[in-house]
């Protein structure tokens, strides 16, 4: 009697080039809604304060609630993200994210809005990890830089189109209108994703991991030296950027005297530059190597970090010419980093690893913003001092990442398909 043969290993589908491009742009649009959802809260602060009779600290608390819940959800997702079909999990979390934005739009008071923002963080926080896991599952390692560059244009799309449109809508139709816009966009993207995204189950293996092993497997992620070295790079990279990024707008208004509306033009110029630079940096990472490109972009980003934190008095046009270098380089170093991170774990652990990394990135973001705020002082005239120290600390941390990235190595050779 012949022995029963082992079942053939499940492999993910190989997509045609047109369907692969469609998938990447759908993932970029998914990320766009998540980024816009987070970014649009800050310019809405004056209207929220008036609508709910609250102070700036309360609005800041709503922003923080999203960030911390996003980090928590990313960590918790590491316990289950690799147990499900990537497509089904993305569609489920994206549906819940859409519901959270509808709850924000319908919030009758600030307490409901705060809980809705927390729920948005819990759902949106894991979407980024799922998106990167899909790229790692479908795209060969030698092309992941370019693929990541396409998805990272979501940041530029949010800065160029999403946030300005949301602010204009809020000015004419009330603070809730950007969230209604996000609900409509999310529904359209969800329908397209349901049609275009393939089912991805190869990472699940022959049998699901027993529930009793879920927590030990999560803890095991933090016992591998290769993982810890990658986590350290990811945290410090985010901390360095967030020492500077959250305070750009207040400094432009308080120190340089720009009108709040003019700040939109500065970010618009930076977003347009990022829209083009993201894909170029991604292709460069595939050609020259992800560690090498990260090293160069991170090193080059030090100059704009120091310039922005030591700004002389400049007219609006000059700022619109300078700010694109800041946006393109500071955000651009994340592209080779994210592509590199997809190569660190084995395929069966990729989702869990990227979820844990997403949580740690949120921690790094919060740490950078907190440390950055400690060094700033505002006088009676609204001028902000101490920003230069943030720039020097961000520069030192960036130099550390330039040295450390050489230690971060993947589980397989860069050119191999994971």
Coordinates of C-alpha atoms in Angstrom, one line a residue:
X1 CA 0.0 0.0 0.0
X2 CA 1.5 3.3 -1.0
X3 CA 2.2 5.8 1.8
X4 CA 0.0 8.9 1.7
X5 CA 1.9 11.7 0.0
X6 CA 2.3 15.0 1.8
X7 CA 0.2 17.9 0.5
X8 CA 1.9 20.2 -1.8
X9 CA 2.9 23.5 -0.2
X10 CA 0.5 26.3 -0.9
X11 CA 2.0 29.1 -2.9
X12 CA 0.8 32.6 -3.5
X13 CA -0.5 33.5 -7.0
X14 CA 1.9 35.1 -9.5
X15 CA 0.2 38.2 -10.7
X16 CA 0.3 39.6 -14.2
X17 CA 2.1 43.0 -14.4
X18 CA -1.2 45.0 -14.9
X19 CA -2.8 43.3 -11.9
X20 CA 0.3 43.7 -9.8
X21 CA 0.3 47.5 -10.6
X22 CA -3.4 47.7 -9.8
X23 CA -2.8 45.9 -6.5
X24 CA 0.0 48.2 -5.5
X25 CA -2.0 51.4 -6.2
X26 CA -5.0 50.0 -4.3
X27 CA -2.7 49.3 -1.3
X28 CA -1.4 52.9 -1.7
X29 CA -4.9 54.2 -1.7
X30 CA -5.7 52.2 1.4
X31 CA -2.7 53.8 3.1
X32 CA -3.8 57.2 1.8
X33 CA -7.0 56.9 3.8
X34 CA -5.2 55.9 7.0
X35 CA -2.7 58.7 6.7
X36 CA -5.3 61.3 5.8
X37 CA -7.4 60.2 8.7
X38 CA -4.5 60.8 11.1
X39 CA -3.2 64.0 9.5
X40 CA -6.5 65.9 9.0
X41 CA -7.2 66.0 12.8
X42 CA -4.4 68.6 13.4
X43 CA -5.7 71.4 11.1
X44 CA -9.3 70.8 12.3
X45 CA -8.2 71.7 15.9
X46 CA -9.7 75.3 15.9
X47 CA -13.1 74.1 14.6
X48 CA -13.2 71.2 17.1
X49 CA -12.4 73.5 20.0
X50 CA -15.2 75.8 19.0
X51 CA -17.7 73.0 18.2
X52 CA -17.2 71.1 21.5
X53 CA -16.0 74.0 23.8
X54 CA -12.7 72.3 24.5
X55 CA -9.1 73.4 24.8
X56 CA -6.1 72.5 22.7
X57 CA -5.0 69.9 25.3
X58 CA -8.2 67.9 24.6
X59 CA -7.6 68.0 20.8
X60 CA -4.0 66.9 21.4
X61 CA -5.4 64.0 23.5
X62 CA -7.6 62.9 20.6
X63 CA -4.6 62.8 18.3
X64 CA -2.5 60.9 21.0
X65 CA -5.4 58.4 21.5
X66 CA -5.2 57.5 17.8
X67 CA -1.4 57.1 17.9
X68 CA -1.2 55.0 21.1
X69 CA -4.2 52.8 20.1
X70 CA -2.5 52.3 16.7
X71 CA 0.6 51.1 18.5
X72 CA -1.3 48.8 20.8
X73 CA -3.3 47.3 17.9
X74 CA -0.1 46.6 15.9
X75 CA 1.3 44.7 18.9
X76 CA -1.8 42.7 19.4
X77 CA -2.1 42.0 15.7
X78 CA 1.2 40.2 15.8
X79 CA -0.7 37.4 17.7
X80 CA -3.2 36.8 14.9
X81 CA -2.2 38.4 11.6
X82 CA -0.5 35.3 10.2
X83 CA -3.5 33.0 11.0
X84 CA -5.7 34.5 8.3
X85 CA -5.8 35.1 4.6
X86 CA -4.2 38.5 4.0
X87 CA -7.0 39.6 1.7
X88 CA -9.8 38.7 4.1
X89 CA -8.1 40.3 7.1
X90 CA -7.3 43.5 5.2
X91 CA -11.0 43.8 4.0
X92 CA -12.3 43.2 7.5
X93 CA -10.0 45.7 9.2
X94 CA -10.6 48.3 6.4
X95 CA -14.4 47.8 6.9
X96 CA -14.0 48.5 10.6
X97 CA -11.8 51.5 9.9
X98 CA -14.5 52.9 7.7
X99 CA -17.1 52.4 10.4
X100 CA -14.8 54.3 12.8
X101 CA -14.7 57.3 10.5
X102 CA -18.5 57.3 10.2
X103 CA -18.6 57.3 14.0
X104 CA -16.3 60.3 14.1
X105 CA -18.5 62.2 11.6
X106 CA -21.6 61.4 13.6
X107 CA -20.1 62.1 17.0
X108 CA -22.6 64.2 19.1
X109 CA -20.0 65.2 21.7
X110 CA -16.3 65.2 22.3
X111 CA -16.3 62.0 24.4
X112 CA -17.9 60.0 21.5
X113 CA -15.3 61.6 19.1
X114 CA -12.5 60.6 21.5
X115 CA -13.6 57.0 21.6
X116 CA -14.2 57.0 17.8
X117 CA -10.6 58.2 17.3
X118 CA -9.3 55.5 19.6
X119 CA -11.3 52.9 17.5
X120 CA -9.9 54.4 14.3
X121 CA -6.4 53.9 15.8
X122 CA -7.1 50.3 16.7
X123 CA -8.3 49.5 13.2
X124 CA -6.0 51.7 11.2
X125 CA -2.9 50.7 13.1
X126 CA -2.8 47.2 11.8
X127 CA -3.6 48.1 8.1
X128 CA -0.1 49.3 7.5
X129 CA 1.4 46.0 8.7
X130 CA -1.1 44.0 6.5
X131 CA -0.2 46.2 3.4
X132 CA 3.6 45.6 3.9
X133 CA 3.0 41.8 4.6
X134 CA 1.1 41.6 1.2
X135 CA 4.0 43.3 -0.5
X136 CA 6.4 40.8 1.1
X137 CA 4.3 37.8 0.1
X138 CA 3.6 38.8 -3.5
X139 CA 6.6 40.9 -4.7
X140 CA 10.1 39.4 -5.1
X141 CA 12.7 40.9 -2.8
X142 CA 14.6 42.4 -5.7
X143 CA 11.6 44.5 -6.6
X144 CA 10.2 45.4 -3.2
X145 CA 11.9 48.8 -3.1
X146 CA 10.0 50.0 -6.1
X147 CA 6.8 48.4 -4.8
X148 CA 7.3 50.1 -1.4
X149 CA 7.9 53.4 -3.3
X150 CA 4.5 53.1 -5.0
X151 CA 2.7 52.5 -1.7
X152 CA 4.7 55.3 0.1
X153 CA 3.3 57.8 -2.4
X154 CA 0.2 57.6 -0.2
X155 CA 1.9 60.1 2.2
X156 CA 2.4 62.5 -0.7
X157 CA -1.2 62.0 -1.9
X158 CA -2.4 62.8 1.6
X159 CA -0.3 65.9 1.9
X160 CA -1.0 67.2 -1.7
X161 CA -4.7 66.3 -2.0
X162 CA -6.3 64.7 1.0
X163 CA -5.6 67.1 3.8
X164 CA -6.0 70.4 1.8
X165 CA -9.4 69.1 0.4
X166 CA -10.4 68.0 3.9
X167 CA -9.6 71.4 5.3
X168 CA -11.5 73.2 2.6
X169 CA -14.5 71.0 3.1
X170 CA -14.4 71.6 6.8
X171 CA -14.3 75.4 6.3
X172 CA -17.4 75.3 4.1
X173 CA -19.5 72.4 5.5
X174 CA -18.3 71.8 9.1
X175 CA -15.6 69.8 10.8
X176 CA -17.4 66.4 10.2
X177 CA -17.2 66.7 6.4
X178 CA -13.6 65.3 6.0
X179 CA -14.7 62.2 7.8
X180 CA -17.7 61.7 5.5
X181 CA -15.3 62.1 2.6
X182 CA -13.1 59.4 4.1
X183 CA -16.1 57.1 4.4
X184 CA -17.1 57.5 0.8
X185 CA -13.4 57.0 -0.4
X186 CA -12.9 54.0 1.8
X187 CA -16.1 52.3 0.5
X188 CA -15.0 52.8 -3.1
X189 CA -11.5 51.5 -2.4
X190 CA -12.9 48.5 -0.4
X191 CA -15.0 47.5 -3.4
X192 CA -12.1 47.7 -5.7
X193 CA -9.8 45.8 -3.3
X194 CA -12.4 43.0 -3.0
X195 CA -12.2 42.6 -6.7
X196 CA -8.5 43.0 -7.4
X197 CA -6.6 41.6 -4.4
X198 CA -5.7 37.9 -4.6
X199 CA -6.3 35.4 -1.8
X200 CA -3.0 35.0 0.1
X201 CA -2.7 32.0 2.3
X202 CA 0.8 30.6 1.7
X203 CA 2.1 32.0 5.0
X204 CA -0.5 30.0 6.9
X205 CA 1.3 26.6 6.5
X206 CA -0.4 23.2 6.7
X207 CA -2.1 23.9 10.1
X208 CA -2.8 27.0 12.1
X209 CA -0.7 27.7 15.1
X210 CA -2.4 26.5 18.3
X211 CA -3.8 29.3 20.4
X212 CA -1.6 28.3 23.4
X213 CA 1.4 29.1 21.2
X214 CA 0.4 32.5 20.1
X215 CA 1.8 34.5 23.0
X216 CA 5.0 32.5 23.2
X217 CA 5.5 33.0 19.4
X218 CA 5.0 36.8 19.9
X219 CA 7.6 36.8 22.7
X220 CA 9.9 34.8 20.5
X221 CA 10.0 37.6 18.0
X222 CA 11.8 39.7 20.6
X223 CA 14.4 37.0 21.3
X224 CA 15.9 36.8 17.8
X225 CA 18.9 39.1 17.5
X226 CA 18.1 39.8 13.8
X227 CA 14.7 41.0 14.8
X228 CA 15.9 43.2 17.7
X229 CA 18.5 44.9 15.5
X230 CA 15.8 45.7 12.9
X231 CA 13.4 47.0 15.6
X232 CA 16.0 49.3 17.0
X233 CA 16.7 50.8 13.6
X234 CA 12.9 51.3 13.0
X235 CA 12.3 53.0 16.4
X236 CA 15.3 55.4 16.1
X237 CA 14.4 56.3 12.5
X238 CA 10.9 57.3 13.6
X239 CA 12.1 59.1 16.7
X240 CA 14.5 61.2 14.8
X241 CA 11.8 62.3 12.3
X242 CA 9.2 63.1 15.0
X243 CA 11.6 65.3 16.9
X244 CA 11.1 67.7 14.1
X245 CA 8.0 67.0 12.0
X246 CA 5.2 67.8 14.4
X247 CA 6.6 71.3 15.2
X248 CA 7.2 72.5 11.7
X249 CA 3.8 74.2 11.3
X250 CA 3.8 76.0 14.8
X251 CA 7.3 77.3 14.1
X252 CA 6.4 78.6 10.6
X253 CA 3.4 80.4 12.1
X254 CA 5.0 81.6 15.4
X255 CA 8.5 82.4 14.4
X256 CA 8.3 83.3 10.7
X257 CA 4.9 84.9 10.8
X258 CA 3.2 82.8 8.2
X259 CA -0.6 82.7 8.1
X260 CA -2.0 79.3 8.8
X261 CA -3.4 79.1 5.3
X262 CA 0.0 79.7 3.8
X263 CA 1.4 76.7 5.7
X264 CA -0.8 74.6 3.4
X265 CA 1.1 75.8 0.4
X266 CA 4.4 74.9 2.0
X267 CA 3.2 71.3 2.7
X268 CA 1.6 71.2 -0.8
X269 CA 5.1 71.9 -2.4
X270 CA 6.7 69.2 -0.2
X271 CA 4.0 66.7 -1.0
X272 CA 4.4 67.2 -4.7
X273 CA 8.1 66.6 -4.5
X274 CA 7.5 63.4 -2.5
X275 CA 5.0 62.2 -5.0
X276 CA 7.9 61.9 -7.5
X277 CA 10.8 61.1 -5.2
X278 CA 9.2 58.2 -3.5
X279 CA 9.2 56.0 -6.6
X280 CA 12.7 57.1 -7.6
X281 CA 14.1 56.2 -4.2
X282 CA 12.3 52.8 -4.3
X283 CA 13.8 51.9 -7.7
X284 CA 17.2 53.1 -6.5
X285 CA 16.9 50.8 -3.5
X286 CA 16.3 47.8 -5.7
X287 CA 19.3 48.6 -7.9
X288 CA 21.9 49.6 -5.3
X289 CA 20.7 47.7 -2.2
X290 CA 18.3 48.7 0.5
X291 CA 20.9 49.2 3.2
X292 CA 23.1 51.3 1.0
X293 CA 20.3 53.5 -0.2
X294 CA 18.9 53.9 3.3
X295 CA 22.4 55.0 4.5
X296 CA 22.7 57.6 1.8
X297 CA 19.2 59.1 2.1
X298 CA 19.4 59.2 5.9
X299 CA 22.8 60.9 5.7
X300 CA 21.5 63.5 3.2
X301 CA 18.4 64.1 5.3
X302 CA 20.6 65.6 8.1
X303 CA 21.1 68.8 6.1
X304 CA 17.3 69.7 5.8
X305 CA 16.7 68.5 9.4
X306 CA 19.2 71.1 10.6
X307 CA 18.0 73.8 8.2
X308 CA 14.4 73.5 9.1
X309 CA 15.2 73.6 12.8
X310 CA 17.4 76.7 12.3
X311 CA 15.2 78.6 9.8
X312 CA 16.1 82.2 9.0
X313 CA 13.4 84.7 8.2
X314 CA 12.3 83.6 4.7
X315 CA 9.4 84.6 2.4
X316 CA 6.7 82.1 1.5
X317 CA 8.1 81.4 -2.0
X318 CA 11.6 80.5 -0.6
X319 CA 10.0 78.1 1.9
X320 CA 8.1 76.5 -0.9
X321 CA 11.4 75.9 -2.7
X322 CA 13.2 74.6 0.3
X323 CA 10.6 72.4 2.0
X324 CA 10.5 69.8 -0.8
X325 CA 14.0 68.7 0.1
X326 CA 13.0 68.2 3.7
X327 CA 9.9 66.2 2.8
X328 CA 11.5 64.1 0.1
X329 CA 14.6 63.1 2.2
X330 CA 13.1 62.7 5.7
X331 CA 10.1 60.7 4.4
X332 CA 12.2 59.1 1.7
X333 CA 14.5 57.2 4.0
X334 CA 11.5 55.2 5.2
X335 CA 11.1 53.6 1.8
X336 CA 14.3 51.5 1.7
X337 CA 13.8 50.8 5.4
X338 CA 10.3 49.4 4.9
X339 CA 11.5 47.3 1.9
X340 CA 14.4 46.0 4.0
X341 CA 12.1 45.1 6.9
X342 CA 10.1 42.7 4.7
X343 CA 13.2 40.6 4.2
X344 CA 14.0 40.2 7.9
X345 CA 11.7 37.4 9.1
X346 CA 10.8 34.1 7.5
X347 CA 7.6 34.2 5.4
X348 CA 5.5 32.5 8.2
X349 CA 6.4 35.2 10.6
X350 CA 6.3 38.2 8.3
X351 CA 2.9 39.5 9.3
X352 CA 3.6 39.1 13.1
X353 CA 7.0 40.8 12.7
X354 CA 5.6 43.7 10.7
X355 CA 2.8 44.2 13.2
X356 CA 5.2 44.3 16.1
X357 CA 7.4 46.7 14.1
X358 CA 4.3 48.9 13.4
X359 CA 3.6 49.1 17.1
X360 CA 7.3 50.0 17.9
X361 CA 7.2 52.6 15.2
X362 CA 4.2 54.2 16.9
X363 CA 6.1 54.1 20.1
X364 CA 9.1 55.8 18.4
X365 CA 6.8 58.4 17.0
X366 CA 5.3 59.2 20.4
X367 CA 8.7 59.2 22.0
X368 CA 10.1 61.7 19.4
X369 CA 7.1 64.0 19.7
X370 CA 7.3 63.9 23.5
X371 CA 11.0 64.5 23.7
X372 CA 10.7 67.3 21.1
X373 CA 8.0 69.0 23.1
X374 CA 10.1 69.0 26.2
X375 CA 12.8 71.2 24.7
X376 CA 10.4 73.9 23.3
X377 CA 9.4 77.1 25.1
X378 CA 6.9 79.6 23.8
X379 CA 7.1 83.3 24.9
X380 CA 4.2 85.8 25.3
X381 CA 4.5 86.8 21.6
X382 CA 4.1 83.2 20.4
X383 CA 7.8 82.7 19.4
X384 CA 9.1 79.2 19.9
X385 CA 12.6 78.6 21.2
X386 CA 14.6 75.4 21.6
X387 CA 13.8 73.9 18.2
X388 CA 17.4 73.9 17.2
X389 CA 18.2 71.3 19.9
X390 CA 15.6 69.1 18.4
X391 CA 17.5 69.3 15.0
X392 CA 20.8 68.5 16.5
X393 CA 19.4 65.5 18.4
X394 CA 17.6 64.3 15.2
X395 CA 20.9 64.7 13.3
X396 CA 22.8 62.6 15.9
X397 CA 20.2 59.9 15.8
X398 CA 20.3 59.9 12.0
X399 CA 24.0 59.4 12.1
X400 CA 23.5 56.4 14.4
X401 CA 21.1 54.9 11.9
X402 CA 23.6 55.3 9.1
X403 CA 26.1 53.2 11.2
X404 CA 23.5 50.7 12.5
X405 CA 21.8 49.8 9.2
X406 CA 24.8 47.6 8.2
X407 CA 23.9 45.3 11.1
X408 CA 20.3 44.7 9.8
X409 CA 20.2 41.6 7.6
X410 CA 17.4 39.6 6.2
X411 CA 16.6 36.0 6.7
X412 CA 17.4 35.2 3.1
X413 CA 19.6 36.8 0.4
X414 CA 18.2 40.1 -1.0
X415 CA 17.8 38.7 -4.4
X416 CA 15.8 35.6 -3.4
X417 CA 12.0 35.5 -3.4
X418 CA 10.9 35.3 0.3

